[in-house]
mmCIF file of C-alpha atoms in Angstrom:
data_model
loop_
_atom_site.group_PDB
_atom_site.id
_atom_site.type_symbol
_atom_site.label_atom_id
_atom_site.label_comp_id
_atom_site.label_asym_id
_atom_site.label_seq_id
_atom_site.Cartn_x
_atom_site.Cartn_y
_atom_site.Cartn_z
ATOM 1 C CA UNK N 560 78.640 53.282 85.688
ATOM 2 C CA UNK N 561 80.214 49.536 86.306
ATOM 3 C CA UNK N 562 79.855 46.768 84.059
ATOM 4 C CA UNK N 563 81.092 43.327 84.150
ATOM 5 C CA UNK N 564 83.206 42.766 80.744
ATOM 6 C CA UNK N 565 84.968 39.427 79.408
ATOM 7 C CA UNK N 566 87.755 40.318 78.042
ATOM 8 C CA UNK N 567 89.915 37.845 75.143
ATOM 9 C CA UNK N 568 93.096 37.786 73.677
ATOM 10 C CA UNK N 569 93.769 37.345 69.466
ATOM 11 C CA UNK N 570 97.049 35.330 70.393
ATOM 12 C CA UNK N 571 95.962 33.391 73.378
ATOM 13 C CA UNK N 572 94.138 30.576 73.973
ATOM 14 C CA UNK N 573 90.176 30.940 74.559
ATOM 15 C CA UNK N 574 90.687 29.845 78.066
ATOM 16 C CA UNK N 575 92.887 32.472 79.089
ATOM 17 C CA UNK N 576 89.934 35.071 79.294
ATOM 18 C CA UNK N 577 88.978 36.918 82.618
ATOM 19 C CA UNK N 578 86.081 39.014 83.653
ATOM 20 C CA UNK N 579 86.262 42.178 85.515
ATOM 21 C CA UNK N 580 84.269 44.970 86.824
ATOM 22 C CA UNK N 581 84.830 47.869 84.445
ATOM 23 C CA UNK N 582 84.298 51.819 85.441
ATOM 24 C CA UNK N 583 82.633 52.698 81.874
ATOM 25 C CA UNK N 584 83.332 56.324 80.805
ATOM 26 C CA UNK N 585 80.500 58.665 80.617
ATOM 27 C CA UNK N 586 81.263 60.367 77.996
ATOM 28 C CA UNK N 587 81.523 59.932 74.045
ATOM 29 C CA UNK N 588 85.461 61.462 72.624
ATOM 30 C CA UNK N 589 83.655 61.629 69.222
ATOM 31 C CA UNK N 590 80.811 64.017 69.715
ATOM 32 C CA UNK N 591 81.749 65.041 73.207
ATOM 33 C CA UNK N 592 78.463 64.371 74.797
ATOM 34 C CA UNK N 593 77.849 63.530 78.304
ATOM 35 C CA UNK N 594 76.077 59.889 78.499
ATOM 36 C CA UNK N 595 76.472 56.328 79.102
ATOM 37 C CA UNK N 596 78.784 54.411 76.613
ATOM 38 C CA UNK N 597 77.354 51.325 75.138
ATOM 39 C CA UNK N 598 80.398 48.236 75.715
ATOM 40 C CA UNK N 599 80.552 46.146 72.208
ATOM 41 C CA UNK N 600 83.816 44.158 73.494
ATOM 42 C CA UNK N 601 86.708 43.527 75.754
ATOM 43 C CA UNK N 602 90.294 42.350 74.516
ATOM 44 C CA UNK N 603 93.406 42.599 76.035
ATOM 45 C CA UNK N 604 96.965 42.631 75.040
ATOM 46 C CA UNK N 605 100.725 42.046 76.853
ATOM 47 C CA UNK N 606 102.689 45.018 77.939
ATOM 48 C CA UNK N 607 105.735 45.306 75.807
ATOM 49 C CA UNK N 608 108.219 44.691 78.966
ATOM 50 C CA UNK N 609 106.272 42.516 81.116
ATOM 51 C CA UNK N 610 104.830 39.974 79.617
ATOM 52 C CA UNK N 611 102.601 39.089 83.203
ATOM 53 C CA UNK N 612 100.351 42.782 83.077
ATOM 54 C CA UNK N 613 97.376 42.454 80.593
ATOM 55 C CA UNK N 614 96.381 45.963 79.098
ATOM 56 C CA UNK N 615 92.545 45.669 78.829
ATOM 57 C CA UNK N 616 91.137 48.028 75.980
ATOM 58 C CA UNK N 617 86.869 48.313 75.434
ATOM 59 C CA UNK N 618 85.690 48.973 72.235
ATOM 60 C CA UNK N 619 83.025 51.645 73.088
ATOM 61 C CA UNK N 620 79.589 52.693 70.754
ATOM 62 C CA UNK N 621 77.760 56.426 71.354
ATOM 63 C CA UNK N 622 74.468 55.695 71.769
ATOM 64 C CA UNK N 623 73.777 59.387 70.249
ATOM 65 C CA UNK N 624 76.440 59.453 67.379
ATOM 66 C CA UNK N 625 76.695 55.771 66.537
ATOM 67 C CA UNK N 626 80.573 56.085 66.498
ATOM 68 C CA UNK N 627 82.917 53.615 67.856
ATOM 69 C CA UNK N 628 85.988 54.661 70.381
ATOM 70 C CA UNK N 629 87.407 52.514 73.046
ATOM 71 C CA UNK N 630 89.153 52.848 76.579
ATOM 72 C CA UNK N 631 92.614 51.664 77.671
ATOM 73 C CA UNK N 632 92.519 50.653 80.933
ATOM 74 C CA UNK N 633 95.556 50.669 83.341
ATOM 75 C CA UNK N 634 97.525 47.259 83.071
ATOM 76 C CA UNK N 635 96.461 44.376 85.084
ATOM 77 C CA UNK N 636 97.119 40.876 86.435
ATOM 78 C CA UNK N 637 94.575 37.895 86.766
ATOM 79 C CA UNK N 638 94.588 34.697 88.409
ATOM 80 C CA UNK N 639 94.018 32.098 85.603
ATOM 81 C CA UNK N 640 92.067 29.865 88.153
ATOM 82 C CA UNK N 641 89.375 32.680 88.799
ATOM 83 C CA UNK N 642 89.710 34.714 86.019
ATOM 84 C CA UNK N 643 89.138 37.917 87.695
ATOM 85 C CA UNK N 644 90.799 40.667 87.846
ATOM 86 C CA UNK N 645 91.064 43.560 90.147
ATOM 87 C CA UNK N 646 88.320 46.277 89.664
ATOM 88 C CA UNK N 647 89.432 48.702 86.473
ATOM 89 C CA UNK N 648 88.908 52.351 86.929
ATOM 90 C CA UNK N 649 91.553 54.312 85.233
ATOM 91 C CA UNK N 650 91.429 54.584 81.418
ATOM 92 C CA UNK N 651 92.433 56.661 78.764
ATOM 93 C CA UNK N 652 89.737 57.904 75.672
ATOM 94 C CA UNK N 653 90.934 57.244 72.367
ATOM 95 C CA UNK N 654 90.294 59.791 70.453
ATOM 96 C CA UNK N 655 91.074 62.174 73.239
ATOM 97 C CA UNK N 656 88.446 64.484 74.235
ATOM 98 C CA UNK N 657 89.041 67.903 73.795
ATOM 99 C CA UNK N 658 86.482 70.031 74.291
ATOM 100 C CA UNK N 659 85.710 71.573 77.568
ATOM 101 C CA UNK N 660 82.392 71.180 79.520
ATOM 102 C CA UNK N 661 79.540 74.169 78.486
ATOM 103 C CA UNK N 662 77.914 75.930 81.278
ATOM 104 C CA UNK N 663 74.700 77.873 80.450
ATOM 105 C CA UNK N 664 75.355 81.758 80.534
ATOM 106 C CA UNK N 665 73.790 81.698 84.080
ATOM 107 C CA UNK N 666 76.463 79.647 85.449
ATOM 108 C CA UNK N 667 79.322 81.524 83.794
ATOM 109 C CA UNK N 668 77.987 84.409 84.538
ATOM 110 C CA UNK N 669 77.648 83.795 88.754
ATOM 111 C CA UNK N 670 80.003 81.544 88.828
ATOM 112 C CA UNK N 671 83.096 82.094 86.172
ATOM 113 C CA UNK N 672 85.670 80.827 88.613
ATOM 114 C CA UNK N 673 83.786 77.197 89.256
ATOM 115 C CA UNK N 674 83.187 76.763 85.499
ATOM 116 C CA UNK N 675 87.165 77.217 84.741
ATOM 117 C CA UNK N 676 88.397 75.311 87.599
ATOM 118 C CA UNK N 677 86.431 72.618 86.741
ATOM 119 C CA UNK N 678 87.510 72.683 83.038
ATOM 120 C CA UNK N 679 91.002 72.472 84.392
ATOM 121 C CA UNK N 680 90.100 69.516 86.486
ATOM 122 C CA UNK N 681 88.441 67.913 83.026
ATOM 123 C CA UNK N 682 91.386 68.686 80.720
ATOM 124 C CA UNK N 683 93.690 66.650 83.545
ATOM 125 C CA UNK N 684 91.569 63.727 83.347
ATOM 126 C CA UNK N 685 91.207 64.170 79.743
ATOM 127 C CA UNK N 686 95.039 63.866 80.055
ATOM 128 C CA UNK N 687 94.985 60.830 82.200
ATOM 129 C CA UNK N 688 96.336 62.465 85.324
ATOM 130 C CA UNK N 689 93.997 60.253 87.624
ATOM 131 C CA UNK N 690 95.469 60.836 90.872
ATOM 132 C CA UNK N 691 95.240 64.868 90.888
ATOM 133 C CA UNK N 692 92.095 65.193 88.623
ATOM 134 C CA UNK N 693 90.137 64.619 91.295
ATOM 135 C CA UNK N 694 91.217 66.890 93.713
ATOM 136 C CA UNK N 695 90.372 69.610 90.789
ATOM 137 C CA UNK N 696 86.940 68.505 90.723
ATOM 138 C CA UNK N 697 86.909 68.412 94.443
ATOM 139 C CA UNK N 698 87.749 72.248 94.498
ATOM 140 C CA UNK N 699 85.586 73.620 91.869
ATOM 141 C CA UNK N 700 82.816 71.721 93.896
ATOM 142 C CA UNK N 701 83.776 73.834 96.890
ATOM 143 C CA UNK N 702 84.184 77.033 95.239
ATOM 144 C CA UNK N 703 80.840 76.720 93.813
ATOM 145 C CA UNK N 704 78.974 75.973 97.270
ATOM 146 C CA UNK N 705 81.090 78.597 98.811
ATOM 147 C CA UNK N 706 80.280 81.455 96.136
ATOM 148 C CA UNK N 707 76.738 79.747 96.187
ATOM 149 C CA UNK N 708 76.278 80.291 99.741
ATOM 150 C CA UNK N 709 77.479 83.789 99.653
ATOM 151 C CA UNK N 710 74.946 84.630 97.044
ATOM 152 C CA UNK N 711 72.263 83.531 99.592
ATOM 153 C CA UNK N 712 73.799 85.136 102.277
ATOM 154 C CA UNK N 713 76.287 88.284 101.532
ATOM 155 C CA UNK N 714 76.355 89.551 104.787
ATOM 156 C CA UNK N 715 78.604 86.188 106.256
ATOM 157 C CA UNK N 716 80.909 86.432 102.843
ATOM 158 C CA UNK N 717 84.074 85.899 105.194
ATOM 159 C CA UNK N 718 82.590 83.442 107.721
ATOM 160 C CA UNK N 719 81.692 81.293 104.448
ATOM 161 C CA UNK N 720 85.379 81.573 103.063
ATOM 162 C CA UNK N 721 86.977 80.348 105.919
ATOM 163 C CA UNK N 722 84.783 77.556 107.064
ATOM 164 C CA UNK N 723 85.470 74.081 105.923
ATOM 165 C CA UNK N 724 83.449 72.710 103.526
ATOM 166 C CA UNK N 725 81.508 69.874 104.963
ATOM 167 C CA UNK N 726 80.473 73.522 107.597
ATOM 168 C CA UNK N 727 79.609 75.471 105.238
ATOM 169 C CA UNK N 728 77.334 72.843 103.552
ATOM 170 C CA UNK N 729 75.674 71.962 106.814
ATOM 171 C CA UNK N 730 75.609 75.824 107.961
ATOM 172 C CA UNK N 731 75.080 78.113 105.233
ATOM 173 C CA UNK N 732 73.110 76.061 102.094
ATOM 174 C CA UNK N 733 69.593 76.086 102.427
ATOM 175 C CA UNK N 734 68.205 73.473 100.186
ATOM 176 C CA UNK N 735 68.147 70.149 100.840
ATOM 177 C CA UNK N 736 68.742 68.921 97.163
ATOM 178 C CA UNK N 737 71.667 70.679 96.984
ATOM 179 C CA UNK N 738 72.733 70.276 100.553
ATOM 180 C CA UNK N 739 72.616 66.201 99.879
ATOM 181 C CA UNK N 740 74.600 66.296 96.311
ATOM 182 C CA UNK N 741 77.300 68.494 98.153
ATOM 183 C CA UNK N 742 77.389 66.662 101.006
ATOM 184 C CA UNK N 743 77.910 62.971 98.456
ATOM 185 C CA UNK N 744 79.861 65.288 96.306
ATOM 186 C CA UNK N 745 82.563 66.304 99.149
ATOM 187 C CA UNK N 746 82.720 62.784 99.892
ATOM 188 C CA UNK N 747 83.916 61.155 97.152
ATOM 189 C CA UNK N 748 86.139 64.262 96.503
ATOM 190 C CA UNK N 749 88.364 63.895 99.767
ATOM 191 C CA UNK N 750 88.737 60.676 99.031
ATOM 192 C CA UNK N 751 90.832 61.835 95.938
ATOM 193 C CA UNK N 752 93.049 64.349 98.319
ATOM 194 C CA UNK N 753 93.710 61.326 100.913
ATOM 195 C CA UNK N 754 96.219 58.849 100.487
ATOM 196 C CA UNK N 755 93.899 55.843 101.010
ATOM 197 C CA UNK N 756 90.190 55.983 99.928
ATOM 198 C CA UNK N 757 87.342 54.748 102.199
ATOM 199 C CA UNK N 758 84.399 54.880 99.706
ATOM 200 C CA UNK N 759 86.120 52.639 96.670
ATOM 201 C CA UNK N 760 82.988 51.265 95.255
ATOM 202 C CA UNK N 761 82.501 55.480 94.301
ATOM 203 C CA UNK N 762 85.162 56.803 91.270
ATOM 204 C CA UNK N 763 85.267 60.547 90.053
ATOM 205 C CA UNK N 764 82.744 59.468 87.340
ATOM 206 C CA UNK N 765 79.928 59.445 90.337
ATOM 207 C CA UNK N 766 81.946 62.617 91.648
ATOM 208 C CA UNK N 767 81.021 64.272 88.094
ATOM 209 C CA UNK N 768 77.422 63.235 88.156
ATOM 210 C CA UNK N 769 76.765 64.587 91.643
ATOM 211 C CA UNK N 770 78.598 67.780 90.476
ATOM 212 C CA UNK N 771 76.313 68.412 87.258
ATOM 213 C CA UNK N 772 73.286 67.450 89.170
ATOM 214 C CA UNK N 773 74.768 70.501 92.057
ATOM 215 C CA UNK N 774 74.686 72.812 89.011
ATOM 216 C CA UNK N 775 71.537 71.641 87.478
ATOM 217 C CA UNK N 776 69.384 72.470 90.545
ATOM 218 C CA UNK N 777 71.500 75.891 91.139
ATOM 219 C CA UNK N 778 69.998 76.935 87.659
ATOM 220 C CA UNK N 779 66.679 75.333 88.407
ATOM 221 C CA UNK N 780 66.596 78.256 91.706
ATOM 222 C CA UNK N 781 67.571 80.854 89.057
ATOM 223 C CA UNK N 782 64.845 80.185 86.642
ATOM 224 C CA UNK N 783 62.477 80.111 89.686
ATOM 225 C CA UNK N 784 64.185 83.600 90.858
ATOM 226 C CA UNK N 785 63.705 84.810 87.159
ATOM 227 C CA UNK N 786 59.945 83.356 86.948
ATOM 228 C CA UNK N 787 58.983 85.006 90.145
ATOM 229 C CA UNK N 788 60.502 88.439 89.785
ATOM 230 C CA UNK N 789 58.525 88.078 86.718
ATOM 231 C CA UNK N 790 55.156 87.814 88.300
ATOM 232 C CA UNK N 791 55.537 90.172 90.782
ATOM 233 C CA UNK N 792 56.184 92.620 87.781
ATOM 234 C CA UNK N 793 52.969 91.634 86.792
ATOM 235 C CA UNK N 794 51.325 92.186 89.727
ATOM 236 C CA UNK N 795 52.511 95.126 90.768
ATOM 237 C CA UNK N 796 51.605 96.845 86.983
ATOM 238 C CA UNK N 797 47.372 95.054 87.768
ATOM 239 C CA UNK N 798 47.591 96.892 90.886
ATOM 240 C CA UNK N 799 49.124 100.073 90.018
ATOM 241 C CA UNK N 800 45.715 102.548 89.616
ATOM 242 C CA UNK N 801 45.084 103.504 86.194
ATOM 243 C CA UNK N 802 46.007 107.175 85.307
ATOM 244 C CA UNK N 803 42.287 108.578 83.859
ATOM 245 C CA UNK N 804 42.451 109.850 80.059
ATOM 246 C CA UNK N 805 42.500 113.532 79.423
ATOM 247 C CA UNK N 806 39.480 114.269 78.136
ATOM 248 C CA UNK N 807 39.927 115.950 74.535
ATOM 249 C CA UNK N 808 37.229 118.203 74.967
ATOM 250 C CA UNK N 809 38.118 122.348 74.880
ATOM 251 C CA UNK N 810 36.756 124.659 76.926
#
Protein backbone atom coordinates (compact mmCIF):
# COMPACT_ATOMS: atom_id res chain seq x y z
CA UNK A 1 0.00 0.00 0.00
CA UNK A 2 1.20 3.86 -0.74
CA UNK A 3 0.52 6.66 1.40
CA UNK A 4 1.40 10.20 1.19
CA UNK A 5 3.38 11.10 4.60
CA UNK A 6 4.77 14.65 5.84
CA UNK A 7 7.61 14.10 7.27
CA UNK A 8 9.46 16.88 10.11
CA UNK A 9 12.59 17.32 11.61
CA UNK A 10 13.14 17.98 15.81
CA UNK A 11 16.21 20.29 14.86
CA UNK A 12 14.99 21.99 11.78
CA UNK A 13 12.90 24.58 11.06
CA UNK A 14 9.00 23.80 10.43
CA UNK A 15 9.46 24.81 6.89
CA UNK A 16 11.94 22.39 6.00
CA UNK A 17 9.27 19.49 5.85
CA UNK A 18 8.56 17.44 2.59
CA UNK A 19 5.91 15.02 1.59
CA UNK A 20 6.45 11.82 -0.14
CA UNK A 21 4.77 8.80 -1.37
CA UNK A 22 5.58 6.06 1.12
CA UNK A 23 5.47 2.04 0.27
CA UNK A 24 3.85 1.13 3.84
CA UNK A 25 4.89 -2.37 5.06
CA UNK A 26 2.31 -4.98 5.30
CA UNK A 27 3.19 -6.49 7.99
CA UNK A 28 3.34 -5.89 11.93
CA UNK A 29 7.39 -6.96 13.46
CA UNK A 30 5.55 -7.18 16.84
CA UNK A 31 2.97 -9.87 16.40
CA UNK A 32 4.07 -10.92 12.96
CA UNK A 33 0.76 -10.65 11.30
CA UNK A 34 0.13 -10.00 7.76
CA UNK A 35 -2.00 -6.57 7.40
CA UNK A 36 -1.96 -3.01 6.67
CA UNK A 37 0.10 -0.78 9.11
CA UNK A 38 -1.67 2.20 10.45
CA UNK A 39 1.06 5.56 9.80
CA UNK A 40 0.94 7.78 13.22
CA UNK A 41 4.00 10.04 11.91
CA UNK A 42 6.86 10.88 9.67
CA UNK A 43 10.28 12.47 10.91
CA UNK A 44 13.43 12.48 9.44
CA UNK A 45 16.95 12.85 10.49
CA UNK A 46 20.67 13.75 8.71
CA UNK A 47 22.94 10.96 7.76
CA UNK A 48 25.96 11.06 9.95
CA UNK A 49 28.43 11.81 6.80
CA UNK A 50 26.31 13.70 4.54
CA UNK A 51 24.59 16.13 5.92
CA UNK A 52 22.34 16.65 2.28
CA UNK A 53 20.48 12.75 2.51
CA UNK A 54 17.44 12.87 4.94
CA UNK A 55 16.79 9.33 6.55
CA UNK A 56 12.93 9.24 6.76
CA UNK A 57 11.72 6.86 9.67
CA UNK A 58 7.50 6.16 10.17
CA UNK A 59 6.34 5.49 13.38
CA UNK A 60 3.97 2.54 12.59
CA UNK A 61 0.62 1.23 14.91
CA UNK A 62 -0.81 -2.69 14.43
CA UNK A 63 -4.15 -2.32 13.94
CA UNK A 64 -4.49 -6.00 15.59
CA UNK A 65 -1.88 -5.69 18.50
CA UNK A 66 -2.02 -1.98 19.20
CA UNK A 67 1.87 -1.89 19.31
CA UNK A 68 3.97 0.76 17.89
CA UNK A 69 7.18 -0.06 15.45
CA UNK A 70 8.42 2.12 12.72
CA UNK A 71 10.25 1.84 9.23
CA UNK A 72 13.59 3.33 8.14
CA UNK A 73 13.45 4.21 4.84
CA UNK A 74 16.52 4.41 2.48
CA UNK A 75 18.12 8.02 2.65
CA UNK A 76 16.81 10.70 0.51
CA UNK A 77 17.13 14.20 -0.96
CA UNK A 78 14.30 16.89 -1.44
CA UNK A 79 14.02 20.01 -3.20
CA UNK A 80 13.14 22.64 -0.51
CA UNK A 81 11.02 24.56 -3.17
CA UNK A 82 8.64 21.47 -3.74
CA UNK A 83 9.13 19.58 -0.88
CA UNK A 84 8.91 16.27 -2.44
CA UNK A 85 10.85 13.71 -2.47
CA UNK A 86 11.45 10.77 -4.65
CA UNK A 87 8.99 7.81 -4.11
CA UNK A 88 10.28 5.63 -0.81
CA UNK A 89 10.14 1.93 -1.13
CA UNK A 90 12.94 0.31 0.67
CA UNK A 91 12.78 0.17 4.49
CA UNK A 92 13.94 -1.70 7.24
CA UNK A 93 11.33 -3.09 10.34
CA UNK A 94 12.40 -2.20 13.63
CA UNK A 95 11.98 -4.72 15.63
CA UNK A 96 13.05 -7.11 12.95
CA UNK A 97 10.69 -9.71 12.01
CA UNK A 98 11.62 -13.04 12.59
CA UNK A 99 9.30 -15.43 12.13
CA UNK A 100 8.75 -17.16 8.91
CA UNK A 101 5.44 -17.18 6.90
CA UNK A 102 2.89 -20.41 8.00
CA UNK A 103 1.50 -22.43 5.26
CA UNK A 104 -1.51 -24.66 6.12
CA UNK A 105 -0.46 -28.46 6.19
CA UNK A 106 -1.96 -28.69 2.62
CA UNK A 107 0.51 -26.42 1.21
CA UNK A 108 3.52 -27.94 2.98
CA UNK A 109 2.50 -30.97 2.33
CA UNK A 110 2.17 -30.55 -1.91
CA UNK A 111 4.29 -28.07 -2.04
CA UNK A 112 7.37 -28.20 0.68
CA UNK A 113 9.85 -26.77 -1.78
CA UNK A 114 7.61 -23.38 -2.58
CA UNK A 115 6.91 -22.87 1.15
CA UNK A 116 10.90 -22.89 1.98
CA UNK A 117 11.98 -20.97 -0.93
CA UNK A 118 9.74 -18.46 -0.21
CA UNK A 119 10.75 -18.28 3.51
CA UNK A 120 14.23 -17.76 2.20
CA UNK A 121 13.06 -14.99 -0.02
CA UNK A 122 11.19 -13.44 3.35
CA UNK A 123 14.16 -13.83 5.73
CA UNK A 124 16.29 -11.67 2.86
CA UNK A 125 13.88 -8.97 2.92
CA UNK A 126 13.50 -9.32 6.53
CA UNK A 127 17.29 -8.64 6.26
CA UNK A 128 16.96 -5.70 4.00
CA UNK A 129 18.53 -7.31 0.96
CA UNK A 130 16.02 -5.43 -1.45
CA UNK A 131 17.60 -5.98 -4.66
CA UNK A 132 17.78 -10.01 -4.52
CA UNK A 133 14.65 -10.57 -2.29
CA UNK A 134 12.69 -10.30 -5.01
CA UNK A 135 14.04 -12.53 -7.33
CA UNK A 136 13.42 -15.22 -4.31
CA UNK A 137 9.89 -14.47 -4.34
CA UNK A 138 9.92 -14.51 -8.06
CA UNK A 139 11.15 -18.24 -7.95
CA UNK A 140 9.09 -19.73 -5.30
CA UNK A 141 6.18 -18.20 -7.44
CA UNK A 142 7.40 -20.31 -10.34
CA UNK A 143 8.10 -23.39 -8.56
CA UNK A 144 4.72 -23.37 -7.19
CA UNK A 145 2.85 -22.95 -10.70
CA UNK A 146 5.25 -25.39 -12.11
CA UNK A 147 4.68 -28.22 -9.34
CA UNK A 148 0.99 -26.89 -9.51
CA UNK A 149 0.65 -27.60 -13.05
CA UNK A 150 2.20 -30.95 -12.81
CA UNK A 151 -0.28 -31.96 -10.20
CA UNK A 152 -3.02 -31.23 -12.83
CA UNK A 153 -1.28 -32.77 -15.43
CA UNK A 154 1.50 -35.61 -14.53
CA UNK A 155 1.76 -36.98 -17.73
CA UNK A 156 3.68 -33.47 -19.30
CA UNK A 157 5.93 -33.35 -15.85
CA UNK A 158 9.07 -32.58 -18.17
CA UNK A 159 7.39 -30.38 -20.81
CA UNK A 160 6.22 -28.22 -17.63
CA UNK A 161 9.89 -28.07 -16.19
CA UNK A 162 11.40 -26.79 -19.07
CA UNK A 163 8.96 -24.28 -20.35
CA UNK A 164 9.27 -20.72 -19.33
CA UNK A 165 7.08 -19.47 -17.02
CA UNK A 166 4.88 -16.90 -18.59
CA UNK A 167 4.27 -20.73 -21.09
CA UNK A 168 3.57 -22.67 -18.67
CA UNK A 169 1.01 -20.23 -17.12
CA UNK A 170 -0.68 -19.64 -20.44
CA UNK A 171 -0.33 -23.53 -21.44
CA UNK A 172 -0.67 -25.76 -18.63
CA UNK A 173 -2.89 -23.81 -15.60
CA UNK A 174 -6.38 -24.21 -15.98
CA UNK A 175 -8.07 -21.67 -13.86
CA UNK A 176 -8.45 -18.39 -14.64
CA UNK A 177 -8.05 -16.98 -11.01
CA UNK A 178 -4.97 -18.42 -10.72
CA UNK A 179 -3.88 -18.04 -14.29
CA UNK A 180 -4.43 -13.98 -13.77
CA UNK A 181 -2.51 -13.74 -10.17
CA UNK A 182 0.44 -15.71 -11.89
CA UNK A 183 0.39 -13.99 -14.81
CA UNK A 184 0.49 -10.17 -12.40
CA UNK A 185 2.62 -12.20 -10.13
CA UNK A 186 5.47 -13.03 -12.90
CA UNK A 187 5.28 -9.55 -13.77
CA UNK A 188 6.25 -7.70 -11.08
CA UNK A 189 8.77 -10.54 -10.28
CA UNK A 190 11.00 -10.07 -13.53
CA UNK A 191 11.03 -6.80 -12.91
CA UNK A 192 13.18 -7.63 -9.75
CA UNK A 193 15.68 -9.99 -12.00
CA UNK A 194 16.08 -7.01 -14.70
CA UNK A 195 18.31 -4.27 -14.33
CA UNK A 196 15.71 -1.54 -15.00
CA UNK A 197 12.02 -2.02 -13.96
CA UNK A 198 9.10 -1.17 -16.32
CA UNK A 199 6.14 -1.51 -13.87
CA UNK A 200 7.57 1.00 -10.89
CA UNK A 201 4.29 2.10 -9.57
CA UNK A 202 4.22 -2.10 -8.47
CA UNK A 203 6.94 -3.04 -5.35
CA UNK A 204 7.41 -6.70 -3.99
CA UNK A 205 4.74 -5.79 -1.36
CA UNK A 206 1.99 -6.16 -4.39
CA UNK A 207 4.34 -9.16 -5.55
CA UNK A 208 3.53 -10.77 -1.95
CA UNK A 209 -0.16 -10.11 -2.10
CA UNK A 210 -0.61 -11.65 -5.55
CA UNK A 211 1.52 -14.59 -4.23
CA UNK A 212 -0.75 -15.34 -1.02
CA UNK A 213 -3.82 -14.76 -3.01
CA UNK A 214 -1.99 -17.75 -5.76
CA UNK A 215 -1.89 -19.94 -2.63
CA UNK A 216 -5.17 -19.04 -1.19
CA UNK A 217 -7.17 -20.20 -4.25
CA UNK A 218 -4.70 -23.40 -4.68
CA UNK A 219 -6.15 -24.47 -1.19
CA UNK A 220 -9.61 -23.24 -2.04
CA UNK A 221 -9.33 -26.28 -5.23
CA UNK A 222 -8.15 -28.66 -2.47
CA UNK A 223 -10.97 -28.19 -0.12
CA UNK A 224 -13.28 -28.47 -3.20
CA UNK A 225 -11.20 -31.81 -4.21
CA UNK A 226 -11.62 -32.92 -0.48
CA UNK A 227 -15.51 -31.86 -0.37
CA UNK A 228 -16.25 -33.71 -3.52
CA UNK A 229 -14.39 -36.95 -3.01
CA UNK A 230 -16.45 -36.69 0.02
CA UNK A 231 -19.80 -36.83 -1.62
CA UNK A 232 -19.14 -39.22 -4.01
CA UNK A 233 -18.30 -41.48 -0.90
CA UNK A 234 -21.61 -40.79 0.00
CA UNK A 235 -23.14 -41.62 -2.93
CA UNK A 236 -21.64 -44.46 -3.84
CA UNK A 237 -22.44 -46.12 -0.01
CA UNK A 238 -26.81 -44.80 -0.92
CA UNK A 239 -26.35 -46.72 -3.96
CA UNK A 240 -24.52 -49.69 -2.95
CA UNK A 241 -27.67 -52.49 -2.51
CA UNK A 242 -28.26 -53.38 0.94
CA UNK A 243 -26.98 -56.90 1.98
CA UNK A 244 -30.56 -58.62 3.43
CA UNK A 245 -30.34 -59.73 7.28
CA UNK A 246 -29.93 -63.36 8.05
CA UNK A 247 -32.88 -64.36 9.32
CA UNK A 248 -32.33 -65.85 12.99
CA UNK A 249 -34.77 -68.38 12.61
CA UNK A 250 -33.47 -72.41 12.87
CA UNK A 251 -34.55 -74.92 10.89
Amino acid sequence: MIKNISFFSAVEPADLRFTSRVYMPNICPMCNTTLEMSSLFGFYDFDPLYRELKIPYVILKCPKCDRISFAAYEETTFEENSGRTADLIAYQLYPQPTKQKEFSEDIKAKYPRFCSVYNEALLAEHNRLNEICGMGYRKALEILIKDYAIEKDPDKEEEIKKAFLANCINSYIKSDKIQALSKASAWIGNDETHYEKRHIEYSIQELKLFIDAVVATIETDIAYEKATALLSGIDANRTQPKTPRPCCDTP
